[in-house]
Amino acid sequence: MIDILILAGGEVLSWGKNSHGQLGLGKAVDIQTVPLPVRALLGVPVTQISAGGAHTLALTLHGLVYCCGANNAGQLGLNRVDEKGTVHFYTLFCKV
């Protein structure tokens, strides 16, 4: 189980199981027991989070998408299958 929290200012905290890097904290820690800020998203105004059991997507105020975690079935929408344990920016969706 993973937990992701967006604070009022758009800061993202995460904790829980991190076996695929789905918390956006890298893969060095398998389980994060206390909420930690996702450093790659510091200063990025996140408005929505979508999380599966092993992956996470974050939508910003400006319509950009950040993703991390398992991608063995293409769940990150990267047009390839691999895993990303750290948060990466992808222009999956563009604000119209």
PDB file of N, CA and C in Angstrom, residues 5 16-19 26 34 45 79-80 82 90:
ATOM      1  N   LEU A   5       0.094  12.357  -0.558  1.00  0.00           N
ATOM      2  CA  LEU A   5      -0.665  13.480  -0.026  1.00  0.00           C
ATOM      3  C   LEU A   5      -0.233  14.754  -0.744  1.00  0.00           C
ATOM      4  N   GLY A  16       4.961   4.604   2.452  1.00  0.00           N
ATOM      5  CA  GLY A  16       4.410   3.271   2.236  1.00  0.00           C
ATOM      6  C   GLY A  16       5.393   2.377   1.498  1.00  0.00           C
ATOM      7  N   LYS A  17       4.866   1.377   0.813  1.00  0.00           N
ATOM      8  CA  LYS A  17       5.688   0.430   0.063  1.00  0.00           C
ATOM      9  C   LYS A  17       6.271   1.115  -1.167  1.00  0.00           C
ATOM     10  N   ASN A  18       7.551   0.865  -1.431  1.00  0.00           N
ATOM     11  CA  ASN A  18       8.259   1.548  -2.510  1.00  0.00           C
ATOM     12  C   ASN A  18       9.067   0.565  -3.364  1.00  0.00           C
ATOM     13  N   SER A  19       8.569  -0.643  -3.533  1.00  0.00           N
ATOM     14  CA  SER A  19       9.315  -1.701  -4.209  1.00  0.00           C
ATOM     15  C   SER A  19       9.675  -1.387  -5.655  1.00  0.00           C
ATOM     16  N   GLY A  26      13.059   7.359  -5.367  1.00  0.00           N
ATOM     17  CA  GLY A  26      14.122   6.472  -5.812  1.00  0.00           C
ATOM     18  C   GLY A  26      13.833   5.064  -5.326  1.00  0.00           C
ATOM     19  N   VAL A  34       7.421   7.084   7.253  1.00  0.00           N
ATOM     20  CA  VAL A  34       6.906   8.419   7.567  1.00  0.00           C
ATOM     21  C   VAL A  34       6.810   9.235   6.276  1.00  0.00           C
ATOM     22  N   PRO A  45       3.730  22.951  -8.716  1.00  0.00           N
ATOM     23  CA  PRO A  45       2.368  22.959  -8.170  1.00  0.00           C
ATOM     24  C   PRO A  45       1.540  21.775  -8.679  1.00  0.00           C
ATOM     25  N   ASN A  79       5.351   4.666 -23.902  1.00  0.00           N
ATOM     26  CA  ASN A  79       5.558   4.003 -25.185  1.00  0.00           C
ATOM     27  C   ASN A  79       6.759   3.057 -25.145  1.00  0.00           C
ATOM     28  N   ARG A  80       7.042   2.519 -23.961  1.00  0.00           N
ATOM     29  CA  ARG A  80       8.073   1.503 -23.768  1.00  0.00           C
ATOM     30  C   ARG A  80       7.790   0.824 -22.426  1.00  0.00           C
ATOM     31  N   ASP A  82       9.700  -0.312 -19.013  1.00  0.00           N
ATOM     32  CA  ASP A  82      10.839  -0.297 -18.109  1.00  0.00           C
ATOM     33  C   ASP A  82      10.381   0.342 -16.808  1.00  0.00           C
ATOM     34  N   TYR A  90       7.323  14.015 -18.239  1.00  0.00           N
ATOM     35  CA  TYR A  90       6.982  13.622 -19.590  1.00  0.00           C
ATOM     36  C   TYR A  90       5.834  14.469 -20.072  1.00  0.00           C
TER      37      TYR A  90
END
